[in-house]
mmCIF file of C-alpha atoms in Angstrom:
data_model
loop_
_atom_site.group_PDB
_atom_site.id
_atom_site.type_symbol
_atom_site.label_atom_id
_atom_site.label_comp_id
_atom_site.label_asym_id
_atom_site.label_seq_id
_atom_site.Cartn_x
_atom_site.Cartn_y
_atom_site.Cartn_z
ATOM 1 C CA MET A 1 -26.813 -59.898 12.496
ATOM 2 C CA SER A 2 -28.217 -63.314 13.412
ATOM 3 C CA THR A 3 -31.141 -63.539 15.822
ATOM 4 C CA GLN A 4 -28.845 -65.121 18.390
ATOM 5 C CA ALA A 5 -26.274 -62.341 18.051
ATOM 6 C CA THR A 6 -28.956 -59.641 18.180
ATOM 7 C CA ASP A 7 -30.417 -61.105 21.383
ATOM 8 C CA ARG A 8 -26.955 -61.241 22.885
ATOM 9 C CA ALA A 9 -26.241 -57.643 21.887
ATOM 10 C CA LYS A 10 -29.395 -56.546 23.699
ATOM 11 C CA SER A 11 -28.711 -58.552 26.830
ATOM 12 C CA GLY A 12 -24.942 -57.982 26.823
ATOM 13 C CA ALA A 13 -24.276 -61.539 28.000
ATOM 14 C CA LYS A 14 -24.631 -65.211 27.200
ATOM 15 C CA SER A 15 -27.238 -67.245 29.062
ATOM 16 C CA GLY A 16 -24.708 -69.587 30.608
ATOM 17 C CA PRO A 17 -20.993 -69.892 31.364
ATOM 18 C CA GLU A 18 -18.652 -70.447 28.456
ATOM 19 C CA PRO A 19 -15.413 -72.424 28.456
ATOM 20 C CA LYS A 20 -11.996 -70.783 28.365
ATOM 21 C CA ASN A 21 -9.548 -71.758 25.636
ATOM 22 C CA GLY A 22 -7.873 -74.473 27.636
ATOM 23 C CA ASP A 23 -11.223 -76.156 28.326
ATOM 24 C CA SER A 24 -12.109 -76.759 24.664
ATOM 25 C CA PRO A 25 -9.222 -78.492 22.897
ATOM 26 C CA GLY A 26 -11.484 -79.831 20.120
ATOM 27 C CA LYS A 27 -12.301 -76.431 18.616
ATOM 28 C CA LYS A 28 -10.723 -75.327 15.337
ATOM 29 C CA LYS A 29 -7.880 -72.912 16.040
ATOM 30 C CA PHE A 30 -7.078 -69.743 14.154
ATOM 31 C CA GLY A 31 -4.484 -66.974 14.259
ATOM 32 C CA LEU A 32 -5.535 -63.345 14.342
ATOM 33 C CA VAL A 33 -3.957 -59.993 13.393
ATOM 34 C CA LEU A 34 -5.705 -56.869 14.705
ATOM 35 C CA GLN A 35 -5.130 -53.329 13.464
ATOM 36 C CA GLY A 36 -5.117 -50.160 15.495
ATOM 37 C CA ALA A 37 -7.844 -47.657 14.652
ATOM 38 C CA ALA A 38 -9.109 -46.107 17.914
ATOM 39 C CA ALA A 39 -12.884 -46.602 18.219
ATOM 40 C CA LEU A 40 -12.967 -48.526 14.924
ATOM 41 C CA GLY A 41 -11.580 -51.438 16.949
ATOM 42 C CA ALA A 42 -15.203 -52.311 17.747
ATOM 43 C CA TYR A 43 -15.387 -53.839 14.258
ATOM 44 C CA GLU A 44 -12.725 -56.324 15.347
ATOM 45 C CA ALA A 45 -14.666 -57.273 18.473
ATOM 46 C CA GLY A 46 -17.707 -58.045 16.307
ATOM 47 C CA ALA A 47 -15.585 -60.141 13.939
ATOM 48 C CA ILE A 48 -14.153 -62.140 16.857
ATOM 49 C CA GLU A 49 -17.674 -62.774 18.103
ATOM 50 C CA TYR A 50 -18.653 -64.414 14.824
ATOM 51 C CA LEU A 51 -15.481 -66.531 14.698
ATOM 52 C CA TYR A 52 -16.132 -67.880 18.196
ATOM 53 C CA GLU A 53 -19.805 -68.523 17.498
ATOM 54 C CA SER A 54 -18.694 -70.525 14.458
ATOM 55 C CA GLY A 55 -16.969 -72.989 16.772
ATOM 56 C CA MET A 56 -13.473 -71.543 16.344
ATOM 57 C CA GLU A 57 -10.964 -70.414 18.927
ATOM 58 C CA CYS A 58 -7.917 -68.142 18.789
ATOM 59 C CA ALA A 59 -4.535 -69.768 19.434
ATOM 60 C CA ILE A 60 -2.244 -66.838 18.566
ATOM 61 C CA VAL A 61 -3.005 -63.133 18.252
ATOM 62 C CA SER A 62 -1.130 -59.914 17.589
ATOM 63 C CA GLY A 63 -2.330 -56.328 17.646
ATOM 64 C CA ALA A 64 -1.406 -52.673 17.493
ATOM 65 C CA SER A 65 -3.000 -49.809 19.420
ATOM 66 C CA SER A 66 -6.733 -50.540 19.842
ATOM 67 C CA GLY A 67 -5.982 -53.891 18.188
ATOM 68 C CA ALA A 68 -3.521 -54.580 21.011
ATOM 69 C CA MET A 69 -6.283 -53.762 23.503
ATOM 70 C CA ASN A 70 -8.598 -56.249 21.765
ATOM 71 C CA ALA A 71 -5.821 -58.844 21.570
ATOM 72 C CA ALA A 72 -5.015 -58.552 25.287
ATOM 73 C CA THR A 73 -8.719 -58.776 26.150
ATOM 74 C CA LEU A 74 -9.068 -61.883 24.016
ATOM 75 C CA ALA A 75 -6.096 -63.520 25.752
ATOM 76 C CA GLY A 76 -6.955 -62.315 29.256
ATOM 77 C CA ALA A 77 -10.719 -62.721 29.294
ATOM 78 C CA LYS A 78 -11.908 -64.113 32.612
ATOM 79 C CA GLY A 79 -14.890 -65.690 30.865
ATOM 80 C CA TYR A 80 -16.202 -66.130 27.327
ATOM 81 C CA PRO A 81 -13.919 -63.833 25.247
ATOM 82 C CA PRO A 82 -16.577 -62.228 22.977
ATOM 83 C CA GLN A 83 -18.673 -61.387 26.034
ATOM 84 C CA VAL A 84 -15.682 -59.756 27.784
ATOM 85 C CA LEU A 85 -14.895 -57.794 24.613
ATOM 86 C CA ARG A 86 -18.474 -56.514 24.556
ATOM 87 C CA GLU A 87 -18.123 -55.548 28.194
ATOM 88 C CA LEU A 88 -14.943 -53.614 27.410
ATOM 89 C CA TRP A 89 -16.484 -51.726 24.503
ATOM 90 C CA GLY A 90 -19.559 -50.979 26.566
ATOM 91 C CA MET A 91 -17.298 -49.420 29.184
ATOM 92 C CA LEU A 92 -15.557 -47.307 26.544
ATOM 93 C CA ALA A 93 -18.750 -45.935 24.996
ATOM 94 C CA VAL A 94 -19.157 -42.222 25.731
ATOM 95 C CA ASN A 95 -22.742 -41.171 26.404
ATOM 96 C CA PRO A 96 -23.082 -37.375 26.845
ATOM 97 C CA PRO A 97 -24.916 -36.411 30.047
ATOM 98 C CA ILE A 98 -27.045 -33.928 28.094
ATOM 99 C CA PRO A 99 -29.962 -35.600 26.259
ATOM 100 C CA PHE A 100 -31.116 -34.849 22.690
ATOM 101 C CA LEU A 101 -27.816 -33.411 21.485
ATOM 102 C CA PRO A 102 -27.314 -33.212 17.695
ATOM 103 C CA PRO A 103 -25.487 -36.276 16.289
ATOM 104 C CA VAL A 104 -22.410 -34.265 15.306
ATOM 105 C CA ILE A 105 -21.920 -33.213 18.950
ATOM 106 C CA ARG A 106 -22.588 -36.715 20.306
ATOM 107 C CA GLN A 107 -20.003 -38.122 17.905
ATOM 108 C CA SER A 108 -17.329 -35.672 19.042
ATOM 109 C CA TRP A 109 -18.065 -35.800 22.785
ATOM 110 C CA SER A 110 -14.913 -37.868 23.316
ATOM 111 C CA MET A 111 -12.967 -34.576 23.223
ATOM 112 C CA PHE A 112 -14.109 -34.283 26.850
ATOM 113 C CA GLY A 113 -12.654 -37.703 27.622
ATOM 114 C CA VAL A 114 -13.456 -41.412 27.544
ATOM 115 C CA PRO A 115 -13.842 -42.120 31.285
ATOM 116 C CA HIS A 116 -12.415 -45.654 31.261
ATOM 117 C CA MET A 117 -9.585 -44.687 28.911
ATOM 118 C CA TYR A 118 -8.479 -41.062 29.215
ATOM 119 C CA THR A 119 -9.265 -37.620 30.598
ATOM 120 C CA PRO A 120 -8.211 -34.266 29.077
ATOM 121 C CA ARG A 121 -5.361 -32.345 30.672
ATOM 122 C CA LEU A 122 -6.421 -29.340 32.724
ATOM 123 C CA ASP A 123 -3.049 -27.774 33.554
ATOM 124 C CA TRP A 124 -3.427 -25.100 30.904
ATOM 125 C CA TRP A 125 -0.675 -22.983 32.485
ATOM 126 C CA ASN A 126 1.833 -25.641 31.312
ATOM 127 C CA MET A 127 0.468 -25.784 27.773
ATOM 128 C CA PRO A 128 3.609 -24.373 26.059
ATOM 129 C CA SER A 129 5.544 -27.444 27.235
ATOM 130 C CA TRP A 130 2.851 -30.074 26.587
ATOM 131 C CA THR A 131 3.795 -33.166 24.572
ATOM 132 C CA TYR A 132 0.340 -34.754 24.898
ATOM 133 C CA LEU A 133 -3.281 -33.698 25.399
ATOM 134 C CA SER A 134 -4.826 -36.415 27.565
ATOM 135 C CA ASP A 135 -4.007 -38.511 30.622
ATOM 136 C CA ASN A 136 -4.518 -42.232 29.896
ATOM 137 C CA THR A 137 -4.045 -43.402 33.499
ATOM 138 C CA PRO A 138 -7.711 -44.578 33.675
ATOM 139 C CA PHE A 139 -6.923 -47.078 30.906
ATOM 140 C CA ARG A 140 -4.399 -48.882 33.106
ATOM 141 C CA LYS A 141 -7.023 -49.424 35.796
ATOM 142 C CA THR A 142 -9.514 -50.677 33.191
ATOM 143 C CA LEU A 143 -7.004 -53.236 31.935
ATOM 144 C CA GLU A 144 -5.939 -54.283 35.427
ATOM 145 C CA ASP A 145 -9.493 -54.786 36.666
ATOM 146 C CA LEU A 146 -11.005 -56.418 33.590
ATOM 147 C CA LEU A 147 -8.332 -58.930 32.589
ATOM 148 C CA ASP A 148 -6.547 -61.935 34.083
ATOM 149 C CA TRP A 149 -2.883 -60.993 33.714
ATOM 150 C CA GLU A 150 -1.503 -64.347 34.817
ATOM 151 C CA GLN A 151 -3.541 -65.907 32.031
ATOM 152 C CA ILE A 152 -2.241 -63.297 29.565
ATOM 153 C CA ARG A 153 1.341 -64.210 30.481
ATOM 154 C CA ASP A 154 0.678 -67.898 29.739
ATOM 155 C CA PRO A 155 1.492 -68.641 26.069
ATOM 156 C CA GLY A 156 -0.022 -72.092 26.549
ATOM 157 C CA HIS A 157 -3.387 -70.391 26.868
ATOM 158 C CA MET A 158 -2.889 -68.056 23.905
ATOM 159 C CA ARG A 159 0.218 -66.611 22.273
ATOM 160 C CA LEU A 160 0.011 -62.812 22.388
ATOM 161 C CA THR A 161 2.149 -60.075 20.805
ATOM 162 C CA VAL A 162 1.617 -56.308 20.725
ATOM 163 C CA SER A 163 3.647 -53.827 18.684
ATOM 164 C CA ALA A 164 5.047 -50.490 19.864
ATOM 165 C CA SER A 165 7.195 -47.797 18.224
ATOM 166 C CA GLY A 166 10.387 -46.425 19.744
ATOM 167 C CA VAL A 167 10.198 -42.658 20.240
ATOM 168 C CA GLU A 168 13.959 -42.114 19.935
ATOM 169 C CA ASP A 169 14.948 -44.754 17.378
ATOM 170 C CA GLY A 170 11.724 -45.124 15.355
ATOM 171 C CA GLY A 171 11.993 -48.918 15.408
ATOM 172 C CA THR A 172 9.277 -51.488 16.024
ATOM 173 C CA THR A 173 9.328 -53.476 19.267
ATOM 174 C CA TYR A 174 7.177 -56.563 19.756
ATOM 175 C CA PHE A 175 6.190 -57.352 23.328
ATOM 176 C CA SER A 176 5.155 -61.007 23.624
ATOM 177 C CA ASN A 177 4.213 -63.523 26.281
ATOM 178 C CA LEU A 178 6.622 -65.877 24.495
ATOM 179 C CA ASP A 179 9.488 -63.864 25.951
ATOM 180 C CA PRO A 180 10.014 -65.064 29.556
ATOM 181 C CA ASN A 181 12.248 -62.071 30.282
ATOM 182 C CA VAL A 182 9.440 -59.539 29.736
ATOM 183 C CA PRO A 183 6.297 -60.420 31.735
ATOM 184 C CA LEU A 184 3.459 -58.707 29.905
ATOM 185 C CA GLY A 185 1.563 -56.063 31.840
ATOM 186 C CA PRO A 186 -0.873 -53.211 31.211
ATOM 187 C CA GLU A 187 2.067 -50.923 30.388
ATOM 188 C CA HIS A 188 2.845 -52.930 27.229
ATOM 189 C CA VAL A 189 -0.708 -52.594 25.941
ATOM 190 C CA MET A 190 -0.660 -48.905 26.856
ATOM 191 C CA ALA A 191 2.632 -48.478 24.979
ATOM 192 C CA SER A 192 1.047 -49.978 21.891
ATOM 193 C CA GLY A 193 -1.793 -47.446 22.153
ATOM 194 C CA SER A 194 0.195 -44.336 23.110
ATOM 195 C CA PHE A 195 -0.847 -42.271 20.115
ATOM 196 C CA PRO A 196 1.520 -39.281 19.718
ATOM 197 C CA GLY A 197 0.094 -35.996 20.855
ATOM 198 C CA GLY A 198 -3.042 -37.549 22.232
ATOM 199 C CA PHE A 199 -1.367 -39.623 24.972
ATOM 200 C CA PRO A 200 2.015 -39.521 26.702
ATOM 201 C CA TRP A 201 4.630 -41.957 25.532
ATOM 202 C CA THR A 202 4.936 -45.021 27.764
ATOM 203 C CA LEU A 203 8.229 -45.727 29.503
ATOM 204 C CA ILE A 204 9.319 -49.370 29.679
ATOM 205 C CA ALA A 205 12.818 -50.197 30.961
ATOM 206 C CA ASP A 206 13.784 -46.521 30.534
ATOM 207 C CA ARG A 207 12.758 -46.493 26.858
ATOM 208 C CA ALA A 208 9.917 -44.365 25.522
ATOM 209 C CA TYR A 209 7.284 -45.928 23.248
ATOM 210 C CA TRP A 210 4.528 -44.536 21.078
ATOM 211 C CA ASP A 211 1.659 -46.209 19.269
ATOM 212 C CA GLY A 212 2.526 -49.467 17.500
ATOM 213 C CA GLY A 213 0.475 -48.383 14.510
ATOM 214 C CA LEU A 214 3.157 -45.863 13.533
ATOM 215 C CA THR A 215 5.599 -48.581 12.457
ATOM 216 C CA ASP A 216 3.562 -51.814 12.301
ATOM 217 C CA ASN A 217 -0.196 -51.360 12.424
ATOM 218 C CA THR A 218 -0.907 -54.846 11.053
ATOM 219 C CA PRO A 219 1.631 -57.021 12.909
ATOM 220 C CA LEU A 220 1.480 -60.175 10.808
ATOM 221 C CA LYS A 221 5.159 -61.075 11.136
ATOM 222 C CA PRO A 222 5.121 -62.038 14.858
ATOM 223 C CA VAL A 223 2.197 -64.371 14.184
ATOM 224 C CA ILE A 224 3.935 -66.139 11.283
ATOM 225 C CA ASP A 225 7.218 -66.318 13.196
ATOM 226 C CA ASN A 226 5.597 -67.993 16.212
ATOM 227 C CA LEU A 227 3.485 -70.688 14.580
ATOM 228 C CA GLN A 228 4.137 -74.159 15.963
ATOM 229 C CA GLY A 229 4.078 -77.730 14.677
ATOM 230 C CA ASN A 230 1.744 -78.176 11.715
ATOM 231 C CA GLU A 231 -0.040 -74.829 12.252
ATOM 232 C CA PRO A 232 1.397 -73.266 9.058
ATOM 233 C CA ASP A 233 -0.313 -76.013 7.045
ATOM 234 C CA THR A 234 -3.562 -76.298 8.951
ATOM 235 C CA MET A 235 -4.387 -73.080 10.806
ATOM 236 C CA PRO A 236 -5.855 -70.027 9.063
ATOM 237 C CA ILE A 237 -4.402 -66.598 9.863
ATOM 238 C CA ILE A 238 -7.122 -63.959 9.758
ATOM 239 C CA MET A 239 -6.389 -60.257 9.302
ATOM 240 C CA ILE A 240 -9.153 -57.719 9.988
ATOM 241 C CA ASP A 241 -9.097 -54.600 7.782
ATOM 242 C CA VAL A 242 -10.962 -51.669 9.359
ATOM 243 C CA PHE A 243 -9.936 -48.931 6.890
ATOM 244 C CA SER A 244 -11.579 -47.604 3.735
ATOM 245 C CA SER A 245 -9.552 -48.129 0.558
ATOM 246 C CA SER A 246 -11.671 -45.597 -1.342
ATOM 247 C CA ALA A 247 -13.554 -42.476 -0.277
ATOM 248 C CA PRO A 248 -14.940 -39.239 -1.760
ATOM 249 C CA GLN A 249 -12.838 -36.095 -1.867
ATOM 250 C CA PRO A 250 -12.534 -34.452 1.579
ATOM 251 C CA ALA A 251 -14.701 -31.373 2.127
ATOM 252 C CA ASN A 252 -12.779 -29.731 5.003
ATOM 253 C CA MET A 253 -9.454 -29.821 6.823
ATOM 254 C CA ASN A 254 -10.653 -32.381 9.376
ATOM 255 C CA GLU A 255 -11.635 -34.767 6.557
ATOM 256 C CA VAL A 256 -8.303 -34.101 4.835
ATOM 257 C CA THR A 257 -6.401 -35.123 7.984
ATOM 258 C CA LEU A 258 -8.518 -38.234 8.523
ATOM 259 C CA ARG A 259 -8.162 -39.313 4.888
ATOM 260 C CA MET A 260 -4.398 -38.722 4.895
ATOM 261 C CA PHE A 261 -4.006 -40.876 8.004
ATOM 262 C CA GLU A 262 -6.225 -43.595 6.531
ATOM 263 C CA LEU A 263 -4.259 -43.686 3.258
ATOM 264 C CA PHE A 264 -1.025 -43.979 5.209
ATOM 265 C CA LEU A 265 -2.262 -47.016 7.128
ATOM 266 C CA GLN A 266 -4.052 -48.557 4.135
ATOM 267 C CA ASN A 267 -0.871 -48.408 2.041
ATOM 268 C CA LYS A 268 1.120 -50.037 4.853
ATOM 269 C CA LEU A 269 -1.489 -52.796 5.001
ATOM 270 C CA LYS A 270 -1.231 -53.406 1.248
ATOM 271 C CA ALA A 271 2.557 -53.513 1.529
ATOM 272 C CA ASP A 272 2.349 -56.008 4.415
ATOM 273 C CA SER A 273 -0.121 -58.169 2.485
ATOM 274 C CA ASP A 274 2.045 -58.138 -0.646
ATOM 275 C CA THR A 275 5.101 -58.993 1.444
ATOM 276 C CA ALA A 276 3.291 -61.944 3.023
ATOM 277 C CA GLN A 277 2.328 -63.285 -0.406
ATOM 278 C CA SER A 278 5.883 -62.850 -1.713
ATOM 279 C CA TYR A 279 7.206 -64.516 1.434
ATOM 280 C CA THR A 280 4.931 -67.516 0.838
ATOM 281 C CA ARG A 281 5.987 -67.865 -2.809
ATOM 282 C CA PHE A 282 9.650 -67.528 -1.859
ATOM 283 C CA ILE A 283 9.469 -70.221 0.831
ATOM 284 C CA SER A 284 7.525 -72.523 -1.513
ATOM 285 C CA ILE A 285 10.259 -72.299 -4.148
ATOM 286 C CA LEU A 286 12.993 -72.803 -1.536
ATOM 287 C CA LYS A 287 11.296 -75.984 -0.335
ATOM 288 C CA GLN A 288 11.288 -77.286 -3.920
ATOM 289 C CA VAL A 289 14.967 -76.396 -4.323
ATOM 290 C CA ASP A 290 15.771 -78.197 -1.084
ATOM 291 C CA SER A 291 14.052 -81.366 -2.251
ATOM 292 C CA GLN A 292 16.091 -81.392 -5.475
ATOM 293 C CA LEU A 293 19.510 -80.643 -4.009
ATOM 294 C CA PRO A 294 21.880 -83.514 -3.228
ATOM 295 C CA ALA A 295 22.510 -84.111 0.444
ATOM 296 C CA ASP A 296 26.152 -82.964 0.138
ATOM 297 C CA ALA A 297 25.408 -79.742 -1.784
ATOM 298 C CA PRO A 298 27.810 -77.009 -0.559
ATOM 299 C CA VAL A 299 24.994 -74.535 -0.079
ATOM 300 C CA ARG A 300 23.675 -76.678 2.751
ATOM 301 C CA LYS A 301 26.761 -75.708 4.747
ATOM 302 C CA GLU A 302 26.107 -71.987 4.350
ATOM 303 C CA PRO A 303 25.364 -70.112 7.621
ATOM 304 C CA GLY A 304 21.637 -69.675 7.947
ATOM 305 C CA TRP A 305 20.605 -72.473 5.550
ATOM 306 C CA ASP A 306 18.949 -74.533 8.271
ATOM 307 C CA GLU A 307 17.209 -71.446 9.621
ATOM 308 C CA VAL A 308 15.823 -70.602 6.174
ATOM 309 C CA MET A 309 14.638 -74.171 5.686
ATOM 310 C CA ASN A 310 12.720 -73.950 8.951
ATOM 311 C CA TYR A 311 10.697 -70.940 7.794
ATOM 312 C CA ALA A 312 6.991 -71.670 7.890
ATOM 313 C CA LEU A 313 5.014 -71.906 4.649
ATOM 314 C CA VAL A 314 1.648 -70.527 5.737
ATOM 315 C CA ARG A 315 -1.188 -71.948 3.635
ATOM 316 C CA GLN A 316 -4.035 -69.642 4.656
ATOM 317 C CA ILE A 317 -3.809 -65.890 5.246
ATOM 318 C CA ARG A 318 -7.250 -64.318 4.954
ATOM 319 C CA MET A 319 -8.008 -60.614 4.901
ATOM 320 C CA ILE A 320 -11.550 -59.720 5.983
ATOM 321 C CA ASP A 321 -12.690 -56.252 4.935
ATOM 322 C CA MET A 322 -15.015 -54.533 7.406
ATOM 323 C CA LYS A 323 -16.260 -52.298 4.533
ATOM 324 C CA LYS A 324 -16.138 -49.248 6.747
ATOM 325 C CA PRO A 325 -18.120 -46.290 5.385
ATOM 326 C CA ALA A 326 -15.779 -43.475 4.385
ATOM 327 C CA GLU A 327 -17.418 -41.068 6.842
ATOM 328 C CA GLU A 328 -16.851 -43.324 9.867
ATOM 329 C CA SER A 329 -14.367 -41.731 12.256
ATOM 330 C CA GLY A 330 -12.212 -43.503 14.813
ATOM 331 C CA SER A 331 -12.804 -40.594 17.185
ATOM 332 C CA ASP A 332 -16.533 -41.383 17.479
ATOM 333 C CA TRP A 333 -16.945 -43.292 20.759
ATOM 334 C CA SER A 334 -20.716 -42.820 20.972
ATOM 335 C CA PRO A 335 -22.766 -45.867 22.043
ATOM 336 C CA GLU A 336 -24.597 -45.874 18.702
ATOM 337 C CA ALA A 337 -21.353 -45.980 16.720
ATOM 338 C CA ILE A 338 -19.837 -48.742 18.841
ATOM 339 C CA SER A 339 -22.990 -50.848 18.666
ATOM 340 C CA ARG A 340 -23.162 -50.347 14.897
ATOM 341 C CA ARG A 341 -19.547 -51.422 14.455
ATOM 342 C CA LEU A 342 -19.928 -54.507 16.635
ATOM 343 C CA SER A 343 -22.855 -55.616 14.475
ATOM 344 C CA ALA A 344 -21.096 -54.725 11.215
ATOM 345 C CA GLY A 345 -17.949 -56.621 12.232
ATOM 346 C CA TYR A 346 -20.044 -59.690 12.975
ATOM 347 C CA GLU A 347 -21.957 -59.478 9.689
ATOM 348 C CA GLN A 348 -18.982 -58.702 7.434
ATOM 349 C CA THR A 349 -17.056 -61.659 8.855
ATOM 350 C CA ARG A 350 -20.054 -63.943 8.435
ATOM 351 C CA ALA A 351 -20.572 -62.815 4.836
ATOM 352 C CA ALA A 352 -16.877 -63.147 3.958
ATOM 353 C CA LEU A 353 -16.528 -66.668 5.339
ATOM 354 C CA GLU A 354 -19.826 -67.843 3.885
ATOM 355 C CA GLU A 355 -18.768 -66.579 0.440
ATOM 356 C CA THR A 356 -15.280 -68.102 0.679
ATOM 357 C CA PRO A 357 -15.066 -70.654 3.509
ATOM 358 C CA LEU A 358 -11.783 -71.372 5.227
ATOM 359 C CA MET A 359 -9.998 -74.457 3.923
ATOM 360 C CA ALA A 360 -10.324 -77.609 5.963
#
């Protein structure tokens, strides 16, 4: 990590006030897609910190689960967004009250709760009818107190979308501040992070929602669909990958479960990435066809032709790999793990963009 970033990590704050998005129109804008991965979301916060220190600023962001939490914090930060993200992750760090515990116990202490996010259920007499293990009510208060919700609801400040999965129908729902009929609130972020079994589903307009990562853990589509003006040509879309594509054979049932879940999400990410590339090639060819067709070609009268011609041809979609060690678990909310991931996210983003800079 740079000396500046290391000093900031120690102090937890910048030395002076920083502008909000609307106060710095000259900064280079970027779009951002954030995955859900529980405590691994700290990697994303570190990556965002580097992007902002590089003189860039987010114009549109989407996220699932912990990525939705990061996305909402980015859009609703009452001050300098990377500083508010660090504040959030500092609040979520779980430091056991008993000193000198072995690392394996410190790393799993979150089973007793993450105070600003969830607490374990204690009504053991109702256990046969449980559908979840923890109460995530504290998370609502954290979101309400930390973020500016009027700012979040303002797409002129930053366009924001979070994904959620329907419990009954299994479909993906995107909650966005671009929809004036659905004012975004903490419940939408909580819906995106309502991991089945761990948390209760979230009810919104009498519909039950689980974690957005179940059906769209890398919500690229709502970012592409909501680009404006010349953004498809000029603005990079950055996707942060927090999962390991390769790992050693699991040694126990816990590692088997973690690896299975990681493969599931990694394969969905690859499919989304391949789809985005195919989408770009398809639109590029369609644009060429359009330029060669006569103005009175019958196909131009087909329903949907104008809509297809208005599809955006996105020039830059960059995936940044956080190079997560295979043994890193998203259930480790210890201060050491969060600090390590913040630093690693910063450094991996710096290295990736120094090796292959974004196009002008």
